[in-house]
């Protein structure tokens, strides 16, 4: 079973503050993803990575940066958090290619006041 | 625009009935399709996926139907149970897209006793 863990699970931040969401996977998957979930929008892709050192923009990258320092770790960074970034963020890793199989973490609930 | 669409935000089915969840897509490059299930405060998990070389795939109570010419796929759940109550997310991906999935908005299925 794939293991993807996120931290923190809950975070309250102030507008203009910096937020870092961390993700760790132990299955040696090359691909990792950050999605956000909002009512009426489902899951939307923010950034993804093909492997250590790579980051790519997803469908809604504005206001977010990503970092993949190693195979296991993939971070999402909000340099200047805004209330519109209040959401639940899911990290995922992908194993076998072109199967539709992603393994998701437990989610990180971010509230920006 | 929304490349993968679930037009019904919610669906209510009687226990024992058939639940039919629908998904439409726009991108001709999509060639694999998936359905995920998500309980509140939990992570999405893959239910079933298909590649575009088949029109139908069955797995127990689940059947996915794919209509490529209509750019439409659906999930049928037979003998629906109250524990099937959840959010169902459809997703699509393209070969060569590094397992990058585009999700629909989600449909809340409620199975009532």
GROMACS .gro file of C-alpha atoms in nm:
model
  226
    1UNK     CA    1   0.000   0.000   0.000
    2UNK     CA    2   0.133   0.341  -0.099
    3UNK     CA    3   0.211   0.571   0.190
    4UNK     CA    4   0.182   0.945   0.144
    5UNK     CA    5   0.192   1.163   0.452
    6UNK     CA    6   0.129   1.536   0.476
    7UNK     CA    7   0.212   1.794   0.738
    8UNK     CA    8   0.069   1.995   0.892
    9UNK     CA    9  -0.279   1.848   0.883
   10UNK     CA   10  -0.432   2.174   0.995
   11UNK     CA   11  -0.289   2.523   0.963
   12UNK     CA   12  -0.420   2.871   1.037
   13UNK     CA   13  -0.221   3.150   0.875
   14UNK     CA   14  -0.252   3.526   0.849
   15UNK     CA   15  -0.286   3.715   0.524
   16UNK     CA   16   0.059   3.793   0.386
   17UNK     CA   17   0.229   3.522   0.583
   18UNK     CA   18   0.435   3.237   0.442
   19UNK     CA   19   0.300   2.883   0.451
   20UNK     CA   20   0.480   2.562   0.367
   21UNK     CA   21   0.291   2.237   0.325
   22UNK     CA   22   0.506   1.926   0.325
   23UNK     CA   23   0.452   1.586   0.169
   24UNK     CA   24   0.650   1.265   0.206
   25UNK     CA   25   0.607   0.939   0.016
   26UNK     CA   26   0.782   0.612   0.087
   27UNK     CA   27   0.709   0.422  -0.233
   28UNK     CA   28   0.980   0.555  -0.458
   29UNK     CA   29   0.730   0.704  -0.705
   30UNK     CA   30   0.879   0.945  -0.954
   31UNK     CA   31   0.572   1.163  -0.993
   32UNK     CA   32   0.420   1.375  -0.720
   33UNK     CA   33   0.133   1.623  -0.729
   34UNK     CA   34  -0.032   1.898  -0.527
   35UNK     CA   35  -0.406   1.947  -0.567
   36UNK     CA   36  -0.651   2.169  -0.385
   37UNK     CA   37  -1.010   2.072  -0.319
   38UNK     CA   38  -1.289   2.327  -0.316
   39UNK     CA   39  -1.664   2.279  -0.324
   40UNK     CA   40  -1.786   2.298  -0.681
   41UNK     CA   41  -1.438   2.258  -0.827
   42UNK     CA   42  -1.337   1.907  -0.732
   43UNK     CA   43  -0.960   1.863  -0.727
   44UNK     CA   44  -0.748   2.114  -0.917
   45UNK     CA   45  -0.381   2.060  -0.994
   46UNK     CA   46  -0.145   2.328  -0.863
   47UNK     CA   47   0.206   2.189  -0.923
   48UNK     CA   48   0.358   1.852  -0.999
   49UNK     CA   49   0.700   1.695  -1.027
   50UNK     CA   50   0.863   1.423  -1.238
   51UNK     CA   51   1.140   1.358  -0.986
   52UNK     CA   52   1.392   1.517  -0.756
   53UNK     CA   53   1.483   1.867  -0.866
   54UNK     CA   54   1.188   1.909  -1.104
   55UNK     CA   55   0.872   2.111  -1.061
   56UNK     CA   56   0.607   2.187  -1.319
   57UNK     CA   57   0.308   2.420  -1.321
   58UNK     CA   58  -0.034   2.263  -1.308
   59UNK     CA   59  -0.364   2.424  -1.395
   60UNK     CA   60  -0.378   2.683  -1.114
   61UNK     CA   61  -0.016   2.766  -1.015
   62UNK     CA   62  -0.056   3.138  -0.944
   63UNK     CA   63   0.035   3.226  -0.587
   64UNK     CA   64   0.210   2.894  -0.524
   65UNK     CA   65   0.562   2.759  -0.554
   66UNK     CA   66   0.679   2.401  -0.524
   67UNK     CA   67   1.000   2.230  -0.425
   68UNK     CA   68   1.112   1.869  -0.478
   69UNK     CA   69   1.445   1.833  -0.298
   70UNK     CA   70   1.439   1.454  -0.302
   71UNK     CA   71   1.246   1.157  -0.440
   72UNK     CA   72   1.052   1.134  -0.115
   73UNK     CA   73   0.963   1.497  -0.043
   74UNK     CA   74   0.753   1.753  -0.227
   75UNK     CA   75   0.657   2.086  -0.069
   76UNK     CA   76   0.400   2.348  -0.159
   77UNK     CA   77   0.492   2.703  -0.066
   78UNK     CA   78   0.265   3.002  -0.032
   79UNK     CA   79   0.497   3.303  -0.006
   80UNK     CA   80   0.219   3.555   0.059
   81UNK     CA   81  -0.092   3.373   0.173
   82UNK     CA   82  -0.433   3.518   0.085
   83UNK     CA   83  -0.783   3.426   0.210
   84UNK     CA   84  -0.864   3.285  -0.137
   85UNK     CA   85  -0.606   3.015  -0.068
   86UNK     CA   86  -0.814   2.880   0.219
   87UNK     CA   87  -0.875   2.523   0.110
   88UNK     CA   88  -0.792   2.159   0.165
   89UNK     CA   89  -0.469   2.059  -0.006
   90UNK     CA   90  -0.393   1.705  -0.115
   91UNK     CA   91  -0.056   1.566  -0.209
   92UNK     CA   92  -0.040   1.256  -0.425
   93UNK     CA   93   0.218   1.027  -0.576
   94UNK     CA   94   0.187   0.828  -0.895
   95UNK     CA   95   0.328   0.485  -0.956
   96UNK     CA   96   0.251   0.286  -1.267
   97UNK     CA   97   0.216   0.518  -1.563
   98UNK     CA   98  -0.107   0.588  -1.748
   99UNK     CA   99  -0.328   0.387  -1.515
  100UNK     CA  100  -0.519   0.661  -1.339
  101UNK     CA  101  -0.377   0.541  -1.008
  102UNK     CA  102  -0.268   0.815  -0.772
  103UNK     CA  103  -0.208   0.766  -0.402
  104UNK     CA  104  -0.327   1.059  -0.195
  105UNK     CA  105  -0.220   1.187   0.143
  106UNK     CA  106  -0.466   1.265   0.419
  107UNK     CA  107  -0.503   1.630   0.322
  108UNK     CA  108  -0.395   1.957   0.484
  109UNK     CA  109  -0.665   2.202   0.580
  110UNK     CA  110  -0.539   2.559   0.546
  111UNK     CA  111  -0.729   2.861   0.673
  112UNK     CA  112  -0.595   3.205   0.585
  113UNK     CA  113  -0.742   3.483   0.798
  114UNK     CA  114  -1.228   2.588  -1.912
  115UNK     CA  115  -1.335   2.278  -1.724
  116UNK     CA  116  -1.192   1.988  -1.923
  117UNK     CA  117  -1.369   1.722  -1.718
  118UNK     CA  118  -1.724   1.792  -1.606
  119UNK     CA  119  -1.968   1.625  -1.373
  120UNK     CA  120  -2.297   1.799  -1.440
  121UNK     CA  121  -2.483   1.656  -1.142
  122UNK     CA  122  -2.361   1.791  -0.808
  123UNK     CA  123  -2.570   1.538  -0.620
  124UNK     CA  124  -2.761   1.212  -0.665
  125UNK     CA  125  -2.993   1.029  -0.428
  126UNK     CA  126  -3.065   0.658  -0.473
  127UNK     CA  127  -3.268   0.407  -0.278
  128UNK     CA  128  -3.079   0.124  -0.114
  129UNK     CA  129  -3.059  -0.171  -0.352
  130UNK     CA  130  -3.097   0.049  -0.659
  131UNK     CA  131  -2.852   0.137  -0.934
  132UNK     CA  132  -2.646   0.454  -0.898
  133UNK     CA  133  -2.538   0.610  -1.227
  134UNK     CA  134  -2.271   0.877  -1.215
  135UNK     CA  135  -2.180   1.067  -1.531
  136UNK     CA  136  -1.875   1.249  -1.657
  137UNK     CA  137  -1.802   1.441  -1.976
  138UNK     CA  138  -1.463   1.545  -2.108
  139UNK     CA  139  -1.333   1.781  -2.373
  140UNK     CA  140  -0.971   1.688  -2.443
  141UNK     CA  141  -0.933   1.441  -2.732
  142UNK     CA  142  -0.593   1.341  -2.593
  143UNK     CA  143  -0.741   1.179  -2.283
  144UNK     CA  144  -0.702   0.805  -2.315
  145UNK     CA  145  -0.748   0.671  -1.965
  146UNK     CA  146  -1.029   0.740  -1.727
  147UNK     CA  147  -1.086   0.682  -1.357
  148UNK     CA  148  -1.337   0.709  -1.078
  149UNK     CA  149  -1.233   0.801  -0.725
  150UNK     CA  150  -1.437   0.783  -0.406
  151UNK     CA  151  -1.397   1.027  -0.121
  152UNK     CA  152  -1.549   1.018   0.224
  153UNK     CA  153  -1.565   1.344   0.425
  154UNK     CA  154  -1.230   1.429   0.587
  155UNK     CA  155  -1.060   1.144   0.403
  156UNK     CA  156  -0.838   1.120   0.101
  157UNK     CA  157  -0.967   1.018  -0.244
  158UNK     CA  158  -0.912   0.654  -0.332
  159UNK     CA  159  -0.921   0.492  -0.674
  160UNK     CA  160  -1.228   0.278  -0.740
  161UNK     CA  161  -1.182   0.171  -1.098
  162UNK     CA  162  -1.008   0.287  -1.414
  163UNK     CA  163  -1.021   0.206  -1.783
  164UNK     CA  164  -0.813   0.272  -2.089
  165UNK     CA  165  -0.966   0.399  -2.408
  166UNK     CA  166  -0.924   0.068  -2.592
  167UNK     CA  167  -1.223  -0.078  -2.406
  168UNK     CA  168  -1.585   0.036  -2.388
  169UNK     CA  169  -1.669  -0.125  -2.059
  170UNK     CA  170  -1.504  -0.262  -1.749
  171UNK     CA  171  -1.668  -0.446  -1.463
  172UNK     CA  172  -1.539  -0.500  -1.111
  173UNK     CA  173  -1.790  -0.646  -0.872
  174UNK     CA  174  -2.077  -0.400  -0.829
  175UNK     CA  175  -1.894  -0.137  -1.033
  176UNK     CA  176  -1.907  -0.093  -1.410
  177UNK     CA  177  -1.747   0.183  -1.611
  178UNK     CA  178  -1.890   0.259  -1.955
  179UNK     CA  179  -1.684   0.462  -2.199
  180UNK     CA  180  -1.832   0.644  -2.499
  181UNK     CA  181  -1.536   0.790  -2.682
  182UNK     CA  182  -1.730   0.944  -2.969
  183UNK     CA  183  -1.950   1.124  -2.718
  184UNK     CA  184  -1.659   1.207  -2.488
  185UNK     CA  185  -1.853   1.062  -2.199
  186UNK     CA  186  -1.798   0.798  -1.936
  187UNK     CA  187  -2.010   0.677  -1.651
  188UNK     CA  188  -1.992   0.469  -1.336
  189UNK     CA  189  -2.274   0.231  -1.253
  190UNK     CA  190  -2.302   0.095  -0.901
  191UNK     CA  191  -2.548  -0.191  -0.866
  192UNK     CA  192  -2.714  -0.294  -0.541
  193UNK     CA  193  -2.627   0.042  -0.389
  194UNK     CA  194  -2.562   0.040  -0.014
  195UNK     CA  195  -2.569   0.320   0.245
  196UNK     CA  196  -2.192   0.281   0.277
  197UNK     CA  197  -2.165   0.387  -0.089
  198UNK     CA  198  -2.267   0.735   0.027
  199UNK     CA  199  -1.967   0.955  -0.059
  200UNK     CA  200  -1.833   1.203  -0.311
  201UNK     CA  201  -1.743   1.046  -0.645
  202UNK     CA  202  -1.481   1.217  -0.857
  203UNK     CA  203  -1.421   1.129  -1.219
  204UNK     CA  204  -1.080   1.189  -1.370
  205UNK     CA  205  -0.905   1.163  -1.704
  206UNK     CA  206  -0.546   1.155  -1.820
  207UNK     CA  207  -0.339   1.140  -2.135
  208UNK     CA  208  -0.058   0.899  -2.215
  209UNK     CA  209   0.266   1.088  -2.188
  210UNK     CA  210   0.116   1.326  -1.936
  211UNK     CA  211   0.311   1.177  -1.648
  212UNK     CA  212   0.007   1.039  -1.472
  213UNK     CA  213  -0.133   1.389  -1.446
  214UNK     CA  214  -0.505   1.355  -1.382
  215UNK     CA  215  -0.771   1.616  -1.448
  216UNK     CA  216  -1.066   1.579  -1.213
  217UNK     CA  217  -1.432   1.668  -1.239
  218UNK     CA  218  -1.615   1.871  -0.977
  219UNK     CA  219  -1.750   1.568  -0.796
  220UNK     CA  220  -2.098   1.422  -0.738
  221UNK     CA  221  -2.231   1.362  -0.389
  222UNK     CA  222  -2.406   1.025  -0.386
  223UNK     CA  223  -2.653   0.960  -0.107
  224UNK     CA  224  -2.792   0.609  -0.071
  225UNK     CA  225  -3.096   0.609   0.153
  226UNK     CA  226  -3.229   0.300   0.333
   0.00000   0.00000   0.00000
